[in-house]
PDB file of C-alpha atoms and ligand atoms in Angstrom:
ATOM      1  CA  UNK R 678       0.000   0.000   0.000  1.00  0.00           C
ATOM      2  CA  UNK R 679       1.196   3.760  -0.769  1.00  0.00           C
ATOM      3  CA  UNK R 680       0.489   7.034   0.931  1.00  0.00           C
ATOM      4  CA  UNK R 681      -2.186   9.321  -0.796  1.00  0.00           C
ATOM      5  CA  UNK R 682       0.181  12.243  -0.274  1.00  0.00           C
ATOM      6  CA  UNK R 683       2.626  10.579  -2.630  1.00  0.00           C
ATOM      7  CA  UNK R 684       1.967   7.341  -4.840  1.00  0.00           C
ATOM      8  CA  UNK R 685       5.585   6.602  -4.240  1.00  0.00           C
ATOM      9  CA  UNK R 686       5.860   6.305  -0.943  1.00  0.00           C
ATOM     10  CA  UNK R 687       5.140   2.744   1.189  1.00  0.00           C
ATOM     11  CA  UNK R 688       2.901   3.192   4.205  1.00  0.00           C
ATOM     12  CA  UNK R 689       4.492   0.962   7.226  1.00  0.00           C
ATOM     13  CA  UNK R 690       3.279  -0.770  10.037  1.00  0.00           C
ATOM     14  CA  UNK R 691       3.271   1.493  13.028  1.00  0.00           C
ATOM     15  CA  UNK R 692       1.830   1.625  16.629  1.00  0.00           C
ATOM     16  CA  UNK R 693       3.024   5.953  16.646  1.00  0.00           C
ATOM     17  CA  UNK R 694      -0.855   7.030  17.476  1.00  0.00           C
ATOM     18  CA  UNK R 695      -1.463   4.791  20.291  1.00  0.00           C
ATOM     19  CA  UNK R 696      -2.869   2.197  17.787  1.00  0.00           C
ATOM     20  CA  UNK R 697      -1.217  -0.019  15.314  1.00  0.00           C
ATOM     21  CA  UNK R 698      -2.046   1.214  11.835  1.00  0.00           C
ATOM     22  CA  UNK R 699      -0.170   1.159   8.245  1.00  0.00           C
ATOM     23  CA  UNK R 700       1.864   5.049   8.512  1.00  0.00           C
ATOM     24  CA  UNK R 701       3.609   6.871   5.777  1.00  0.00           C
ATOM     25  CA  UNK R 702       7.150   8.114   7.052  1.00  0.00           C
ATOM     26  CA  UNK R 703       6.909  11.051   4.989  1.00  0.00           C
ATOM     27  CA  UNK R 704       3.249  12.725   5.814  1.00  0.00           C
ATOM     28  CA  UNK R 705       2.676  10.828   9.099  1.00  0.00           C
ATOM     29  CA  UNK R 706      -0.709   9.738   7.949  1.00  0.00           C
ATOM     30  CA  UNK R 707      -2.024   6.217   9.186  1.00  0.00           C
ATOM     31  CA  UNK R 708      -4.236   3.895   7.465  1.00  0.00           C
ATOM     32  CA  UNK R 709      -6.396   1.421   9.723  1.00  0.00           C
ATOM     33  CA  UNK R 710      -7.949  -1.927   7.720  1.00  0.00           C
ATOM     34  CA  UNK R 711     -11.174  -2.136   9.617  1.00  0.00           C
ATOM     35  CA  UNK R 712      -9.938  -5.198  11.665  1.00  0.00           C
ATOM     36  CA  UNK R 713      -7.730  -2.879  13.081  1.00  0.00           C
ATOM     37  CA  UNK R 714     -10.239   0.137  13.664  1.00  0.00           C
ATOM     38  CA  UNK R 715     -12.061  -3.030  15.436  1.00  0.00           C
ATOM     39  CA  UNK R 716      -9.369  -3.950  17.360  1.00  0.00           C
ATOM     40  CA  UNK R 717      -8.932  -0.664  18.764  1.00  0.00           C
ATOM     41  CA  UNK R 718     -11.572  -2.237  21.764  1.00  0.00           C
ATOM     42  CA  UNK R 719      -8.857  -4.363  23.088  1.00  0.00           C
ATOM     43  CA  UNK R 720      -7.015  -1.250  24.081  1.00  0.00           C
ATOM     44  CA  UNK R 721      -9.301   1.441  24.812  1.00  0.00           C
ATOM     45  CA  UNK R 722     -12.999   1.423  25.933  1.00  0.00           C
ATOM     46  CA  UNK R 723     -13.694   1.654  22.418  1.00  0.00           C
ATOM     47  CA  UNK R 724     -17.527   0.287  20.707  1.00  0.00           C
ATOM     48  CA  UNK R 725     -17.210  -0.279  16.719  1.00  0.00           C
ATOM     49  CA  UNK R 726     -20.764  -0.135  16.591  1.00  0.00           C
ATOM     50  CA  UNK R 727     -21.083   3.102  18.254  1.00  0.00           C
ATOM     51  CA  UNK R 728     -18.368   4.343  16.269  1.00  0.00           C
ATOM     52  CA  UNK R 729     -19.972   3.944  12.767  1.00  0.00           C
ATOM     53  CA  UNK R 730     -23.581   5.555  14.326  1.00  0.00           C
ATOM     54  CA  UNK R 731     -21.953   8.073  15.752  1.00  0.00           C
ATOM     55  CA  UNK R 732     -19.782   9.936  13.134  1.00  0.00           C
ATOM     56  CA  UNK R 733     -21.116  12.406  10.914  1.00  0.00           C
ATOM     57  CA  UNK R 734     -20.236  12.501   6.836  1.00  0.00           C
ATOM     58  CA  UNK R 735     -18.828  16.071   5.610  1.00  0.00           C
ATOM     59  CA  UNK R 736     -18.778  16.875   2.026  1.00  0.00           C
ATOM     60  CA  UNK R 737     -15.167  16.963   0.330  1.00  0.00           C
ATOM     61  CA  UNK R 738     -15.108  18.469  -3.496  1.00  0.00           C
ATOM     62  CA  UNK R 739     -12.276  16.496  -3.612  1.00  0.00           C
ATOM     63  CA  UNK R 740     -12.322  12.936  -2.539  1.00  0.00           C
ATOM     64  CA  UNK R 741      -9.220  10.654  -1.756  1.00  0.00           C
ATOM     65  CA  UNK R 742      -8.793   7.268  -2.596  1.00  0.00           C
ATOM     66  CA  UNK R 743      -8.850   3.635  -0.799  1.00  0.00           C
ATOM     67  CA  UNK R 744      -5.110   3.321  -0.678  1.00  0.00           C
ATOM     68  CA  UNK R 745      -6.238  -0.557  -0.315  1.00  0.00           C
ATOM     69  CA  UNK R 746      -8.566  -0.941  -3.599  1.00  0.00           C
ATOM     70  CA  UNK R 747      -8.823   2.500  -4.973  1.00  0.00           C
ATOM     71  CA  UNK R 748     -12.169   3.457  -4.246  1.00  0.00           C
ATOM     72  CA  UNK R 749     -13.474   6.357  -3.513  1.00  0.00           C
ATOM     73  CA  UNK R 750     -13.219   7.587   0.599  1.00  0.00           C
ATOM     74  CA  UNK R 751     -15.952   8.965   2.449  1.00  0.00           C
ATOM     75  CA  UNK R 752     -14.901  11.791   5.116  1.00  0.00           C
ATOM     76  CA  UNK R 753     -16.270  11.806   8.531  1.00  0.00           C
ATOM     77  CA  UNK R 754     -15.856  13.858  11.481  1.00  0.00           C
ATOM     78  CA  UNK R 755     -16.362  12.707  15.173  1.00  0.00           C
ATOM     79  CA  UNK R 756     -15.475  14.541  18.290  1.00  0.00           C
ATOM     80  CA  UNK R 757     -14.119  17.234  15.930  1.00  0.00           C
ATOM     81  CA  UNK R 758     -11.470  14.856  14.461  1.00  0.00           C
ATOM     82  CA  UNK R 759     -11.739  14.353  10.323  1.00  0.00           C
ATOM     83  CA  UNK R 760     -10.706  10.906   9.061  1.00  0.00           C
ATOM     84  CA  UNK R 761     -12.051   8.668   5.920  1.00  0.00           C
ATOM     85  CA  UNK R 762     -13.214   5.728   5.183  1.00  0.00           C
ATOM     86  CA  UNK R 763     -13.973   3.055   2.672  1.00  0.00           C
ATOM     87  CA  UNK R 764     -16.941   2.102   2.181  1.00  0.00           C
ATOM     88  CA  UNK R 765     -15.797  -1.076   0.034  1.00  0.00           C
ATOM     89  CA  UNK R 766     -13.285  -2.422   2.402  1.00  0.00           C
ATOM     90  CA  UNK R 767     -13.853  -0.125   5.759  1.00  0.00           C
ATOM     91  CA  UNK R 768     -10.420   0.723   6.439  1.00  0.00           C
ATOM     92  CA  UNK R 769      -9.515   4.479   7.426  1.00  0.00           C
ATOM     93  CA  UNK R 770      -7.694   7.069   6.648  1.00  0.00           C
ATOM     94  CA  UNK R 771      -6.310   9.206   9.438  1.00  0.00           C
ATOM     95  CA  UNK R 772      -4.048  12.871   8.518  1.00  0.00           C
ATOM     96  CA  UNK R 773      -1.264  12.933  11.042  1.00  0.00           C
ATOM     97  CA  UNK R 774      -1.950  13.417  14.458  1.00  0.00           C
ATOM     98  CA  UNK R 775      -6.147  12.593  14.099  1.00  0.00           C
ATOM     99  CA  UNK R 776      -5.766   8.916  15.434  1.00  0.00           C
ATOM    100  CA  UNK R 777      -4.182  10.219  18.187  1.00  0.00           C
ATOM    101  CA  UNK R 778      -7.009  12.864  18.819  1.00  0.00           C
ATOM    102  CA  UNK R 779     -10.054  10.030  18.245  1.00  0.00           C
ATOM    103  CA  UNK R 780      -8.179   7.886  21.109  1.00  0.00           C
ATOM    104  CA  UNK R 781      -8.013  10.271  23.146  1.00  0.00           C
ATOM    105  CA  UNK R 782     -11.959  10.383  23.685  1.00  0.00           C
ATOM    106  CA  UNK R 783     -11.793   7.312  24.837  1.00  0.00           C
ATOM    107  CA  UNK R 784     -10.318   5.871  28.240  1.00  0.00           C
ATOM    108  CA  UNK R 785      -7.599   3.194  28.000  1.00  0.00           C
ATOM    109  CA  UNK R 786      -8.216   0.023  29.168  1.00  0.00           C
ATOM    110  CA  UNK R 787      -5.909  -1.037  32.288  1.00  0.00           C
ATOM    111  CA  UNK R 788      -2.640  -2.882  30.877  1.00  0.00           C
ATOM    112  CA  UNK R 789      -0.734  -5.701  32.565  1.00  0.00           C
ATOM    113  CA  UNK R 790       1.205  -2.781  34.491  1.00  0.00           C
ATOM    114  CA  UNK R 791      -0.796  -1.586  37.181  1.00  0.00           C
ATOM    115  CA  UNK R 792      -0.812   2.367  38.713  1.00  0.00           C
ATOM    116  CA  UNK R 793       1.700   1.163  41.651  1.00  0.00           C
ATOM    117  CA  UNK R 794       3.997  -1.218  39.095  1.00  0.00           C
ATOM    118  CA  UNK R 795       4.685   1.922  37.333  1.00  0.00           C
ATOM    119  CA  UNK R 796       5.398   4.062  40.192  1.00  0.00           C
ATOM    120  CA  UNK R 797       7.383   1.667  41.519  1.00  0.00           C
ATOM    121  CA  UNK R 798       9.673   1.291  38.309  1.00  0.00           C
ATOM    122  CA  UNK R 799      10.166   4.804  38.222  1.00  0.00           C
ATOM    123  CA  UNK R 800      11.134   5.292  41.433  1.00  0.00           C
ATOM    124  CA  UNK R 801      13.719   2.482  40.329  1.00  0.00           C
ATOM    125  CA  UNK R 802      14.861   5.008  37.455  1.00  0.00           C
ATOM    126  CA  UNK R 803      15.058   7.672  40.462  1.00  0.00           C
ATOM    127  CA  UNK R 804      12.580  10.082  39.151  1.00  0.00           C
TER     128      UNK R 804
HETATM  129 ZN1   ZN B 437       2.175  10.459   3.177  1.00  0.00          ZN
HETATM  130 ZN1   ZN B 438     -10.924   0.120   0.498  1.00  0.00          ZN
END
């Protein structure tokens, strides 16, 4: 897969945003294959279901497309953060830094390392 910002350019896999995704190196934009926009629940209190009710379509005159099949994207806006998405495939297209901003309307879902564990390791580090 390329980057829409330049046909040339590979998109890589990347975790950057708090979320694995496919990012370009050059733009910093991340695509998401809806398996991983649904996997986002593992991580964060995250609903897919809600998701897709909740967003709102905004018209584009220029449309960008599916760096996965090449069809056309569809751009949404939730919590005032602009992405697109496929609607042949239902992967997304995030512009740098809008992943980050979606994720961060939703609370993270406790990790292995508990509150204390961390404190603990940084008082290790002597912070
Ligand atoms: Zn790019
Ligand atoms: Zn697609």
């Amino acid at each position: 897969m390329h980057c829409l910002c330049d046909k040339t350019l590979k998109l890589t896999y990347a975790d950057g945003e708090g979320h694995c995704g496919y990012q370009c190196q050059s733009c910093g934009a991340i695509w998401l294959p809806r398996k991983f926009v649904q996997s986002i629940k593992h991580t964060y209190h995250f609903s897919y279901t809600d998701f897709i009710a909740n967003r709102t379509p905004v018209e584009r005159e220029v449309s960008q497309l599916c760096p996965d099949d090449g069809h056309t994207l569809t751009d949404y806006t939730l919590f005032e953060v602009n992405f697109s998405e496929c609607a042949c495939c239902g992967g997304m297209w995030f512009e740098k830094g809008e992943l980050h901003n979606l994720l961060q309307n939703y609370q993270r879902r406790s990790s292995n390392i508990s509150a204390l564990d961390k404190l603990d390791f940084l008082n290790l580090l002597n912070f």
